[in-house]
Amino acid sequence: MPPSPLDSPGPSQRGEYIAHVDVNSFYVSCERVFDPKLDARPVIVLSNNDGCAVARSSEAKTLGIEMGAPWFKLAADADRLGLFAKSSNYELYGEMSARVMRLLGRFSAWVEVYSIDEAFLGVSGTLDELQTLSERIKAEVFRLTGLPVCVGIAKSKTLAKMANKTAKHIKELGGVCVWDRAPAQTTENLLARLPVVEVWGIGPRLTKRLRGLDIWTAKDLRDANEVRIRDKFSIVQMRTVLELRGIPCIPMEEERVIKDQLIFSRSFSDPITDRVGMEQVMGIYAQQASARLHKHQKQAKILSAWAMTSYYNQHQDHQPAITVKLPGPTADPVVLTRAAKQLLPQILVGVKYARAGVVVMDLQPLAMQETFDPFVSAHEAKQIGPLIQQIRSEHGVKSIGLGRAGLQRGPAWEMRREMMSPRYTTHWRELLTVKAA
C-alpha cells in the first residue's frame, strides 16, 4: 500500500526534492523569442527536409493539427488557417537550450540535463520555500531568455514530471506545481484520472499488459504490489511503482551517459546516385562519430555502415551494409572514415539512395585498455581528432574536415530547410537587427 499522506513533511519542515523544468513547445518558443509576430498565432516546426510537424503551438493544436502531420498536406490550407511553418533551426535551438541549462545551474548545484528542453534539479526547502523557488525559476528563465517554462517539484523524478504536467494543464497554478503542497485529495483525484500510459516510462505496449492486470490509471499502478510488478515485468517497472509513492529510486545523473552505441543517420533532401556523393556522406558521419566519442572519452571497437533506397521507390530496392571490426578500440577520425568507406564498393551507380548511416558499437572508456605503441594509429598518437574539434570550435563546424567531408561547399544532399529562420545566436551575419522608431 502507498504511504499515508501523513508521512509527507509538513509545510514548515525542510526536505530534499527534485524539480523538473520543461520549456513549453520548445522549438516554437525559440522561434517566437526573435519573431514576436508569431505570438498567439498557430505555428509548427517541421522535421528534417521540411517533412512533417514535430512541434506545434497550442494554437496549432487547437486547429486539429496532429503531431507528425505531413507538410505537403498542410501547405495548401496554411494561408487560410493563418498557419506559420518553420524549418528546424537546430543551431538556434541548441544555443537557446544551452542558455537555459546554464541558467538553471544558478538555482541548484545538481542539474541533470535530460533532453534539449528539460532538466531535473536537486532542490531542498520547506514546501512554501519550494513554491517560491519554482516561481523564481519560471520568472528568471523567461526574463533572461524569453522562453516560457513550467516547473514541477516532488520527492521523485516520476512525480516531478507528473507535477510539471499538472502545471501545464491547470492554468490556475500559473505554470508551477509543488506536488506535496497540494491537498492530498487533489493529488489522489489527479492520479485516479491520469491514464497509466501517461506515466513516465510506461509506453503503449506496456500499457496493454498492465490493463491485463486491471491497472488502468496512475493510481492503480501506484497501489499495485511492487513485488508482483517486478515479477511480471522487471525491476524498472517496480521502481516506477515506488516513485509514484514518492520514494526516489531513479538517481540524479550529472551527465547522461552515452550507451553502447552511437548512430549517425539522416534522410537526404536529394537522392545520392554515385559513389562520390556516398563517400562524402560516410566521411561526414564517421567524423561526427569521432567527435562524439572524443567528447565522452570513449572508443569504439566495431563500425557498421549502411545505405538504403526509399520505401516509396517502387522501381529500385537496394540496402547495402557492412560491419567492420576496427584494429583496436579507437576514436581516430582517420580510422573510422576508412572503415566507413568500405561500404563504397557495394554502392550501385544510378541507384537512388535516400538514406545512409554510420553506427559505432562496443564502446568502452578511453583508458580502459592499455595502449601499446604498435596498436595505436599514427593519427591517434598525434591527436588529430581533438585538433579537428578545436579548430571547429574556434572557426565553425565547416572550417575543416578529412577528405571530401572537409569540402567548404555544402553537398547537394544536405537537409532541405527552405523556411528556416536566421541563426540569430550563432552566426554573426544573421544577428537580429533592431531599428529604433
Coordinates of C-alpha atoms in Angstrom, one line a residue:
M1 CA 0.0 0.0 0.0
P2 CA 1.2 3.6 -0.6
P3 CA 2.5 5.6 2.3
S4 CA 0.0 7.8 4.1
P5 CA -0.1 11.5 3.3
L6 CA 0.8 12.0 6.9
D7 CA 4.2 10.7 6.1
S8 CA 4.9 13.7 3.9
P9 CA 6.7 16.6 5.6
G10 CA 4.6 19.4 6.9
P11 CA 4.6 23.0 5.5
S12 CA 7.4 24.1 7.9
Q13 CA 9.6 21.0 7.6
R14 CA 12.5 21.1 5.2
G15 CA 13.1 18.2 2.8
E16 CA 15.0 17.1 -0.2
Y17 CA 13.1 17.3 -3.5
I18 CA 13.5 17.0 -7.3
A19 CA 12.4 19.8 -9.6
H20 CA 11.6 19.1 -13.2
V21 CA 11.8 22.1 -15.6
D22 CA 10.4 21.9 -19.1
V23 CA 10.3 24.6 -21.8
N24 CA 6.8 24.8 -23.3
S25 CA 6.6 23.9 -27.0
F26 CA 10.4 24.5 -27.1
Y27 CA 11.1 24.8 -30.8
V28 CA 8.1 27.1 -31.3
S29 CA 9.0 29.2 -28.3
C30 CA 12.6 29.6 -29.6
E31 CA 11.1 30.9 -32.9
R32 CA 8.8 33.3 -31.1
V33 CA 11.6 34.9 -29.0
F34 CA 13.1 36.5 -32.1
D35 CA 9.9 36.9 -34.1
P36 CA 7.1 38.4 -32.0
K37 CA 4.6 38.3 -34.8
L38 CA 4.4 34.6 -34.2
D39 CA 2.9 35.2 -30.7
A40 CA -0.6 33.9 -30.3
R41 CA -0.5 32.5 -33.9
P42 CA -0.7 28.9 -34.9
V43 CA 2.9 27.8 -35.5
I44 CA 4.5 24.5 -36.4
V45 CA 8.2 23.5 -36.8
L46 CA 9.0 20.9 -39.4
S47 CA 11.2 17.9 -39.3
N48 CA 14.3 17.2 -41.5
N49 CA 13.8 18.2 -45.1
D50 CA 10.6 20.0 -44.2
G51 CA 8.8 16.7 -43.9
C52 CA 6.2 16.8 -41.1
A53 CA 5.2 18.7 -38.0
V54 CA 7.4 17.9 -35.0
A55 CA 6.4 20.8 -32.8
R56 CA 3.1 22.7 -32.5
S57 CA 2.0 25.8 -30.7
S58 CA -1.2 25.5 -28.6
E59 CA -3.0 27.4 -31.3
A60 CA -1.9 24.9 -33.9
K61 CA -3.1 22.1 -31.7
T62 CA -6.5 23.9 -31.5
L63 CA -6.7 23.8 -35.3
G64 CA -6.5 20.0 -35.0
I65 CA -3.0 19.7 -36.5
E66 CA -1.6 16.3 -35.4
M67 CA 2.0 15.6 -34.4
G68 CA 3.7 14.2 -37.5
A69 CA 1.2 15.7 -39.9
P70 CA 3.0 15.9 -43.4
W71 CA 3.7 19.5 -44.5
F72 CA 2.7 18.8 -48.1
K73 CA -0.8 18.1 -46.9
L74 CA -0.9 21.2 -44.7
A75 CA 0.7 23.7 -47.1
A76 CA -2.4 24.2 -49.3
D77 CA -4.5 25.4 -46.4
A78 CA -1.8 27.3 -44.5
D79 CA -2.8 30.8 -45.6
R80 CA -6.5 30.1 -45.0
L81 CA -5.7 28.9 -41.5
G82 CA -3.2 31.6 -40.7
L83 CA -0.7 28.8 -40.1
F84 CA 3.1 29.6 -39.9
A85 CA 5.6 26.9 -40.7
K86 CA 9.3 27.0 -39.8
S87 CA 12.1 24.7 -40.8
S88 CA 14.1 23.1 -38.0
N89 CA 16.8 25.6 -36.9
Y90 CA 18.9 23.2 -34.8
E91 CA 21.7 25.8 -34.3
L92 CA 19.3 28.2 -32.7
Y93 CA 17.6 25.6 -30.6
G94 CA 20.8 24.1 -29.3
E95 CA 22.2 27.5 -28.3
M96 CA 18.9 28.5 -26.5
S97 CA 18.9 25.2 -24.7
A98 CA 22.4 25.7 -23.5
R99 CA 21.4 29.2 -22.2
V100 CA 18.5 27.7 -20.2
M101 CA 20.6 24.9 -18.7
R102 CA 23.4 27.3 -17.7
L103 CA 20.7 29.5 -16.1
L104 CA 19.2 26.5 -14.1
G105 CA 22.7 26.0 -12.7
R106 CA 22.2 29.2 -10.6
F107 CA 19.4 27.5 -8.7
S108 CA 21.0 24.2 -7.9
A109 CA 24.4 22.6 -7.7
W110 CA 23.0 19.4 -9.2
V111 CA 21.4 19.7 -12.6
E112 CA 20.7 16.8 -14.9
V113 CA 20.1 17.8 -18.5
Y114 CA 17.5 15.2 -19.5
S115 CA 16.9 16.5 -23.1
I116 CA 17.2 19.6 -25.2
D117 CA 14.2 21.2 -23.5
E118 CA 14.0 19.7 -20.0
A119 CA 16.2 19.1 -16.9
F120 CA 16.0 17.8 -13.3
L121 CA 17.3 19.8 -10.4
G122 CA 18.1 18.7 -6.9
V123 CA 16.4 21.2 -4.5
S124 CA 15.6 21.5 -0.8
G125 CA 13.5 23.6 1.5
T126 CA 10.1 23.8 3.1
L127 CA 7.0 23.5 0.8
D128 CA 6.5 27.3 0.9
E129 CA 10.2 27.9 0.0
L130 CA 9.9 25.4 -2.8
Q131 CA 6.8 27.2 -4.2
T132 CA 8.8 30.5 -4.1
L133 CA 11.8 28.8 -5.8
S134 CA 9.7 27.4 -8.6
E135 CA 8.1 30.7 -9.3
R136 CA 11.6 32.4 -9.3
I137 CA 12.9 29.7 -11.8
K138 CA 10.0 30.3 -14.1
A139 CA 10.3 34.1 -13.9
E140 CA 14.1 34.2 -14.4
V141 CA 14.2 31.8 -17.3
F142 CA 11.6 34.0 -19.1
R143 CA 13.2 37.2 -18.2
L144 CA 16.7 36.2 -19.4
T145 CA 15.8 34.0 -22.4
G146 CA 12.2 34.8 -23.3
L147 CA 11.3 31.1 -23.1
P148 CA 8.2 30.0 -21.1
V149 CA 8.8 27.1 -18.8
C150 CA 6.7 25.0 -16.3
V151 CA 8.2 23.7 -13.1
G152 CA 7.1 20.6 -11.1
I153 CA 8.6 19.7 -7.8
A154 CA 8.2 16.4 -5.9
K155 CA 10.0 13.7 -4.0
S156 CA 10.8 11.6 -7.1
K157 CA 11.6 12.1 -10.7
T158 CA 8.3 10.4 -11.8
L159 CA 6.2 12.6 -9.6
A160 CA 8.2 15.7 -10.5
K161 CA 7.3 15.1 -14.2
M162 CA 3.7 14.5 -13.2
A163 CA 3.7 17.8 -11.2
N164 CA 5.1 19.5 -14.3
K165 CA 2.3 18.0 -16.5
T166 CA -0.2 19.2 -13.9
A167 CA 1.3 22.7 -14.0
K168 CA 0.9 22.8 -17.8
H169 CA -2.7 21.8 -17.9
I170 CA -4.2 23.6 -14.9
K171 CA -3.9 27.3 -15.7
E172 CA -4.7 28.4 -12.1
L173 CA -1.4 27.0 -11.0
G174 CA 0.5 29.6 -13.0
G175 CA 2.9 27.1 -14.5
V176 CA 4.3 25.7 -11.2
C177 CA 3.3 22.8 -9.0
V178 CA 4.8 21.6 -5.8
W179 CA 3.2 18.1 -5.5
D180 CA 3.3 17.8 -1.7
R181 CA 1.9 21.3 -1.3
A182 CA -1.4 20.3 -3.0
P183 CA -4.2 18.9 -0.8
A184 CA -3.9 15.1 -0.6
Q185 CA -7.4 14.6 -2.1
T186 CA -6.5 16.7 -5.1
T187 CA -3.4 14.7 -5.9
E188 CA -5.4 11.5 -5.4
N189 CA -8.0 12.6 -7.9
L190 CA -5.3 13.6 -10.4
L191 CA -3.7 10.1 -10.2
A192 CA -7.1 8.4 -10.5
R193 CA -7.9 10.4 -13.7
L194 CA -4.5 10.0 -15.3
P195 CA -4.3 7.0 -17.7
V196 CA -1.4 4.8 -16.9
V197 CA 0.0 5.3 -20.4
E198 CA 0.7 8.9 -19.4
V199 CA 3.1 7.8 -16.6
W200 CA 6.8 8.5 -17.4
G201 CA 8.4 5.3 -18.7
I202 CA 5.1 3.5 -19.4
G203 CA 4.6 3.1 -23.2
P204 CA 1.6 1.8 -25.2
R205 CA 2.9 -1.8 -25.4
L206 CA 3.4 -2.0 -21.6
T207 CA 0.0 -0.3 -21.1
K208 CA -1.7 -3.2 -22.8
R209 CA -0.1 -5.7 -20.4
L210 CA -0.9 -3.6 -17.4
R211 CA -4.5 -3.5 -18.4
G212 CA -4.5 -7.3 -18.3
L213 CA -3.8 -6.9 -14.6
D214 CA -6.7 -4.4 -14.2
I215 CA -4.2 -1.4 -14.0
W216 CA -5.8 1.5 -15.9
T217 CA -4.6 4.6 -14.1
A218 CA -1.6 6.0 -12.4
K219 CA -3.3 5.4 -9.1
D220 CA -3.9 1.8 -9.9
L221 CA -0.2 1.4 -10.7
R222 CA 0.9 3.2 -7.5
D223 CA -1.3 0.9 -5.4
A224 CA -0.2 -2.3 -7.1
N225 CA 2.0 -4.8 -5.3
E226 CA 5.5 -3.8 -6.3
V227 CA 6.9 -7.3 -6.0
R228 CA 4.2 -8.7 -8.3
I229 CA 5.0 -5.9 -10.8
R230 CA 8.7 -6.8 -10.6
D231 CA 8.0 -10.5 -11.2
K232 CA 5.6 -9.8 -14.1
F233 CA 7.7 -7.2 -15.8
S234 CA 11.1 -6.0 -14.4
I235 CA 12.9 -4.1 -11.7
V236 CA 12.4 -0.9 -13.9
Q237 CA 8.6 -1.0 -13.5
M238 CA 8.9 -1.8 -9.8
R239 CA 10.9 1.4 -9.5
T240 CA 8.1 3.3 -11.2
V241 CA 5.6 2.0 -8.7
L242 CA 7.8 3.1 -5.8
E243 CA 8.5 6.5 -7.5
L244 CA 4.7 7.1 -7.7
R245 CA 4.6 6.6 -3.9
G246 CA 7.2 9.4 -3.5
I247 CA 10.1 7.0 -2.9
P248 CA 13.1 8.2 -5.1
C249 CA 14.5 5.2 -7.0
I250 CA 15.9 6.8 -10.2
P251 CA 19.1 8.6 -9.2
M252 CA 20.1 12.0 -10.4
E253 CA 22.8 11.9 -13.1
E254 CA 25.2 14.8 -13.5
E255 CA 25.6 13.9 -17.2
R256 CA 23.6 11.3 -19.1
V257 CA 26.0 8.5 -20.2
I258 CA 26.1 7.5 -23.8
K259 CA 25.0 3.9 -24.3
D260 CA 26.9 1.1 -26.0
Q261 CA 26.5 2.5 -29.5
L262 CA 26.2 5.8 -31.4
I263 CA 24.1 6.2 -34.5
F264 CA 24.5 8.9 -37.2
S265 CA 21.9 8.8 -39.9
R266 CA 19.7 11.1 -41.9
S267 CA 17.5 11.1 -45.0
F268 CA 18.8 13.1 -48.0
S269 CA 16.9 16.1 -49.5
D270 CA 18.1 14.8 -52.9
P271 CA 18.9 11.1 -53.5
I272 CA 22.6 10.1 -53.9
T273 CA 23.3 8.2 -57.1
D274 CA 27.0 7.8 -57.2
R275 CA 30.0 6.7 -55.0
V276 CA 31.5 10.2 -54.8
G277 CA 28.4 11.5 -53.0
M278 CA 28.2 8.5 -50.8
E279 CA 32.0 8.9 -49.9
Q280 CA 31.2 12.4 -48.7
V281 CA 28.3 11.1 -46.6
M282 CA 30.4 8.3 -45.0
G283 CA 33.2 10.8 -44.2
I284 CA 31.0 13.3 -42.6
Y285 CA 29.2 10.7 -40.4
A286 CA 32.4 9.0 -39.4
Q287 CA 33.9 12.2 -38.3
Q288 CA 30.8 13.2 -36.4
A289 CA 31.1 9.8 -34.6
S290 CA 34.8 10.6 -33.8
A291 CA 33.8 14.0 -32.4
R292 CA 31.2 12.5 -30.1
L293 CA 33.5 9.7 -28.9
H294 CA 36.2 12.2 -28.1
K295 CA 33.7 14.4 -26.2
H296 CA 32.6 11.5 -24.0
Q297 CA 36.1 10.0 -23.6
K298 CA 35.0 6.8 -25.4
Q299 CA 36.4 4.5 -28.0
A300 CA 34.7 2.1 -30.4
K301 CA 35.7 -1.4 -31.4
I302 CA 33.2 -2.0 -34.3
L303 CA 31.8 0.2 -37.0
S304 CA 28.8 -0.5 -39.2
A305 CA 27.7 1.5 -42.3
W306 CA 24.7 1.2 -44.5
A307 CA 22.6 2.9 -47.2
M308 CA 19.1 2.3 -48.5
T309 CA 16.7 3.4 -51.2
S310 CA 13.4 4.9 -50.3
Y311 CA 10.5 2.8 -49.1
Y312 CA 8.4 4.6 -51.7
N313 CA 10.8 3.8 -54.6
Q314 CA 8.9 1.0 -56.4
H315 CA 11.5 0.5 -59.1
Q316 CA 14.7 0.2 -57.0
D317 CA 15.3 -1.7 -53.8
H318 CA 18.9 -1.8 -52.5
Q319 CA 20.2 -1.8 -48.9
P320 CA 24.0 -2.4 -48.9
A321 CA 25.6 -2.7 -45.4
I322 CA 29.0 -3.6 -43.9
T323 CA 30.3 -4.3 -40.4
V324 CA 34.0 -3.7 -39.7
K325 CA 35.9 -4.8 -36.7
L326 CA 38.3 -1.9 -36.0
P327 CA 42.1 -2.6 -35.5
G328 CA 41.6 -1.8 -31.8
P329 CA 39.5 0.5 -29.6
T330 CA 39.7 3.9 -31.3
A331 CA 38.1 7.3 -31.8
D332 CA 40.5 8.3 -34.5
P333 CA 38.6 10.1 -37.4
V334 CA 41.0 8.7 -40.0
V335 CA 40.5 5.1 -38.9
L336 CA 36.7 5.5 -38.6
T337 CA 36.5 7.2 -42.0
R338 CA 38.5 4.5 -43.7
A339 CA 36.3 1.8 -42.1
A340 CA 33.0 3.6 -43.2
K341 CA 34.3 3.9 -46.8
Q342 CA 34.4 0.1 -47.1
L343 CA 30.7 0.4 -48.0
L344 CA 31.5 2.2 -51.3
P345 CA 32.2 -0.9 -53.4
Q346 CA 28.7 -2.0 -52.7
I347 CA 27.1 1.2 -53.9
L348 CA 25.5 0.9 -57.4
V349 CA 25.8 3.8 -59.7
G350 CA 22.5 5.1 -60.8
V351 CA 20.5 3.7 -57.8
K352 CA 18.7 6.5 -55.9
Y353 CA 19.8 6.1 -52.2
A354 CA 17.5 8.1 -49.9
R355 CA 19.2 7.4 -46.6
A356 CA 22.5 6.3 -45.1
G357 CA 24.1 5.9 -41.7
V358 CA 27.1 5.0 -39.6
V359 CA 27.0 3.2 -36.3
V360 CA 29.9 2.8 -33.9
M361 CA 29.5 0.0 -31.3
D362 CA 31.1 -1.9 -28.5
L363 CA 32.1 1.3 -26.8
Q364 CA 34.5 1.5 -23.8
P365 CA 36.1 4.2 -21.7
L366 CA 39.2 5.8 -23.2
A367 CA 41.6 4.5 -20.5
M368 CA 40.0 1.0 -20.1
Q369 CA 42.8 -0.7 -22.1
E370 CA 46.5 -0.1 -22.1
T371 CA 47.6 1.3 -25.4
F372 CA 50.8 -0.2 -26.7
D373 CA 52.6 1.8 -29.4
P374 CA 52.2 -0.9 -32.1
F375 CA 48.4 -0.8 -31.8
V376 CA 48.0 3.0 -31.7
S377 CA 47.4 4.6 -35.1
A378 CA 49.8 7.4 -36.1
H379 CA 46.9 9.8 -36.4
E380 CA 45.6 9.0 -32.9
A381 CA 49.1 9.4 -31.5
K382 CA 49.2 12.9 -33.0
Q383 CA 45.7 13.7 -31.6
I384 CA 44.2 14.5 -35.0
G385 CA 40.6 14.1 -33.7
P386 CA 40.9 16.6 -30.8
L387 CA 42.8 19.0 -33.1
I388 CA 40.0 19.0 -35.6
Q389 CA 37.5 19.6 -32.9
Q390 CA 39.5 22.5 -31.5
I391 CA 39.6 24.2 -35.0
R392 CA 35.9 23.7 -35.5
S393 CA 35.1 25.1 -32.1
E394 CA 37.1 28.3 -32.9
H395 CA 36.3 28.7 -36.6
G396 CA 33.0 26.9 -37.2
V397 CA 31.9 23.3 -37.9
K398 CA 32.6 23.6 -41.6
S399 CA 36.0 25.1 -41.3
I400 CA 37.9 21.7 -41.6
G401 CA 37.3 18.1 -42.2
L402 CA 39.0 15.0 -43.7
G403 CA 38.8 14.2 -47.4
R404 CA 35.5 15.1 -49.1
A405 CA 33.9 15.7 -45.7
G406 CA 36.0 18.8 -45.5
L407 CA 34.7 20.5 -48.7
Q408 CA 33.6 24.0 -48.0
R409 CA 30.6 23.9 -50.3
G410 CA 27.7 22.1 -48.8
P411 CA 26.7 18.9 -50.5
A412 CA 23.5 18.7 -52.7
W413 CA 22.0 16.1 -50.3
E414 CA 22.2 18.3 -47.3
M415 CA 19.0 18.8 -45.3
R416 CA 16.3 20.9 -47.0
R417 CA 15.3 23.8 -44.8
E418 CA 13.5 26.3 -47.0
M419 CA 11.6 28.1 -44.2
M420 CA 14.4 28.3 -41.7
S421 CA 14.7 31.5 -39.6
P422 CA 18.1 33.2 -39.1
R423 CA 20.6 31.6 -36.7
Y424 CA 20.4 34.6 -34.5
T425 CA 22.7 33.4 -31.7
T426 CA 25.5 31.6 -33.6
H427 CA 26.2 33.4 -36.8
W428 CA 27.5 37.0 -37.0
R429 CA 25.9 37.6 -40.4
E430 CA 22.5 36.6 -39.1
L431 CA 22.3 38.7 -35.9
L432 CA 18.9 40.2 -35.2
T433 CA 18.6 43.8 -36.5
V434 CA 16.8 46.2 -34.2
K435 CA 15.6 49.5 -35.6
A436 CA 14.6 52.5 -33.4
A437 CA 11.3 54.2 -34.2

